[in-house]
mmCIF file of C-alpha atoms in Angstrom:
data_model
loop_
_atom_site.group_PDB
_atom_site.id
_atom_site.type_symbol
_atom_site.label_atom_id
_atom_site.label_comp_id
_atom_site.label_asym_id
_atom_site.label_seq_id
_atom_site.Cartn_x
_atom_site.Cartn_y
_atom_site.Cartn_z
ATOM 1 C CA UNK A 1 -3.685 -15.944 0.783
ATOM 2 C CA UNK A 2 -4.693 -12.634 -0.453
ATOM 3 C CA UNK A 3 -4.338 -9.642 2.413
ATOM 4 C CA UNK A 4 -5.468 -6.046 1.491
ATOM 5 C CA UNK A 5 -3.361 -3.490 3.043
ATOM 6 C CA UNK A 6 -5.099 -0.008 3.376
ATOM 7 C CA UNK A 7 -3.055 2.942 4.503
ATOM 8 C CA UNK A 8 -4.215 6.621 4.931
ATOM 9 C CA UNK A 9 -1.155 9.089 4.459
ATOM 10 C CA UNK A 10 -0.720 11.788 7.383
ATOM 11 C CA UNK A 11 -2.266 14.905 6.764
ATOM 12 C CA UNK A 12 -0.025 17.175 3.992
ATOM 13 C CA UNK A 13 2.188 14.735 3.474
ATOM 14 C CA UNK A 14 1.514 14.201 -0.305
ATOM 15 C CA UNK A 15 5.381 15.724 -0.457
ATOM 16 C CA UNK A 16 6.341 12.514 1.128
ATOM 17 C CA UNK A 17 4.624 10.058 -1.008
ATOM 18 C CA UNK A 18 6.035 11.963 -4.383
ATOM 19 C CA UNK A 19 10.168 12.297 -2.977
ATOM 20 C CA UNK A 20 9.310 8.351 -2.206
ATOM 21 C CA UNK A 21 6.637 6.837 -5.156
ATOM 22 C CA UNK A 22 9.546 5.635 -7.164
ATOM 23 C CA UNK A 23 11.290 3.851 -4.417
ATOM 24 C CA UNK A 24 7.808 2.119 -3.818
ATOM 25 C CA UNK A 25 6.893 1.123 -7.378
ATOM 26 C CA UNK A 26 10.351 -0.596 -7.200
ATOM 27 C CA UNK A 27 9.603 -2.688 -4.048
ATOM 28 C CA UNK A 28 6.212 -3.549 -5.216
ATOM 29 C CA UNK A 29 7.820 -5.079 -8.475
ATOM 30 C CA UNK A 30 11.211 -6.365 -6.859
ATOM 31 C CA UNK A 31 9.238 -8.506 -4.141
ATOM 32 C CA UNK A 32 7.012 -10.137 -6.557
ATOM 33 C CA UNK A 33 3.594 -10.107 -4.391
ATOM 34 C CA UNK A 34 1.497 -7.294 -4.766
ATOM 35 C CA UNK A 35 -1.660 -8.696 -6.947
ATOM 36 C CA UNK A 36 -3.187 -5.194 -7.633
ATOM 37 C CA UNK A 37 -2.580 -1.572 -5.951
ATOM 38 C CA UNK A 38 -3.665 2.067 -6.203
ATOM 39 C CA UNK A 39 -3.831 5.122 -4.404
ATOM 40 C CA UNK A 40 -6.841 6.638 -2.758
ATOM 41 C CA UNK A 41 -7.760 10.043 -3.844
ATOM 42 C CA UNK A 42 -9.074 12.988 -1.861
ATOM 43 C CA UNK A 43 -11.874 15.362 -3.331
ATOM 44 C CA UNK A 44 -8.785 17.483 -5.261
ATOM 45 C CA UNK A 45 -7.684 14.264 -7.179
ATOM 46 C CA UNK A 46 -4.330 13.662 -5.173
ATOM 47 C CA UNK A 47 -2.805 10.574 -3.244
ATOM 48 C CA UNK A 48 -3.531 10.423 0.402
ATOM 49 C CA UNK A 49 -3.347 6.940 0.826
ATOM 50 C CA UNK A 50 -2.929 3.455 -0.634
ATOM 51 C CA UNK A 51 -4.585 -0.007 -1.469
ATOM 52 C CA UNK A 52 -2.452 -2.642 -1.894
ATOM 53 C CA UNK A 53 -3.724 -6.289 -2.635
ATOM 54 C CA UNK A 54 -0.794 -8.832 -1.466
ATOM 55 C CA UNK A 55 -0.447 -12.596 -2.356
ATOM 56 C CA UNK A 56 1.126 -13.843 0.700
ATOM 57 C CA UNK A 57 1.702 -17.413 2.486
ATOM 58 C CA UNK A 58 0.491 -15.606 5.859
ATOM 59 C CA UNK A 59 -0.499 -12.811 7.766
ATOM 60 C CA UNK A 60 3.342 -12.701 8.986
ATOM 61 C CA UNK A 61 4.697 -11.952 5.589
ATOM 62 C CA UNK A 62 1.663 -9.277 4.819
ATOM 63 C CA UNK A 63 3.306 -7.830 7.404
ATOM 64 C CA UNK A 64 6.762 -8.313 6.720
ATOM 65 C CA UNK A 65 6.409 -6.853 3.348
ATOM 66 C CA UNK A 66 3.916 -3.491 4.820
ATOM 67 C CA UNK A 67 7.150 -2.704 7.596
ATOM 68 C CA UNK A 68 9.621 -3.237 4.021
ATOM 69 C CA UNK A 69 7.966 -0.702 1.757
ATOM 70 C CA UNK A 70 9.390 2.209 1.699
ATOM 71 C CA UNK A 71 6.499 4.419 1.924
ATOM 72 C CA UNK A 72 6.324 2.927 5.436
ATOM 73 C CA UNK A 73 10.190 3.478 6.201
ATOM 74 C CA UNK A 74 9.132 7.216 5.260
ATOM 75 C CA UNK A 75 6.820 7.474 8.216
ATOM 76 C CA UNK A 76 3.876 8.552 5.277
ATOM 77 C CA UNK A 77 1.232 6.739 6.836
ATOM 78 C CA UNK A 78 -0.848 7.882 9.763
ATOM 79 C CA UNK A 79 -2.396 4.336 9.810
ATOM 80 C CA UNK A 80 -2.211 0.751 8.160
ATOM 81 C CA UNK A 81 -4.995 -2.045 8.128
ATOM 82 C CA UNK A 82 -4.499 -5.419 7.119
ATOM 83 C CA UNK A 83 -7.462 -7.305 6.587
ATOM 84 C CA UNK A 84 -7.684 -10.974 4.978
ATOM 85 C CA UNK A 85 -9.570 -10.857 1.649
ATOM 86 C CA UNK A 86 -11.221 -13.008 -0.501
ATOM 87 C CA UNK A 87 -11.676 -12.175 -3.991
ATOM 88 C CA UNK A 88 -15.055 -13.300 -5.507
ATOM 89 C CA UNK A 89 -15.240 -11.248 -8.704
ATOM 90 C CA UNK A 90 -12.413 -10.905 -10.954
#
């Protein structure tokens, strides 16, 4: 099942998300499920948040994987949706 996870970083913490971007990269390759993923942008052009597109068995291990990733073990995000998705184009 695909879930899209969509965090929004806590204000000025774009400090956070660079001393820990490596670290996520990492987990995103090392667990194997992330179909597609980017960072949002604010009107300068930087990170404040993230889209990540998971291929999971459940909602359980969507979740699983958003408490594993580092950027959440950082405490960057000021909130976290996950929302089943269905992909109809591409």
């Amino acid at each position: 099942m695909l879930v899209a996870l969509m965090a929004h970083d806590k204000p000025g913490a774009l400090d956070v998300r660079k001393a820990n971007r490596d670290a996520h990269l990492a987990y995103i390759k090392d667990t194997g499920v992330v179909a597609q993923a980017g960072p949002f942008l604010d009107a300068d052009g930087q990170m404040c948040g993230s889209l990540v597109i998971l291929d999971v068995a459940d909602m359980a291990a969507a979740e699983a994987w958003a408490a594993g990733d580092p950027y959440a073990k950082a405490g960057l995000f000021d909130s976290v949706t996950l929302k089943t998705w269905n992909r109809v184009i591409g």
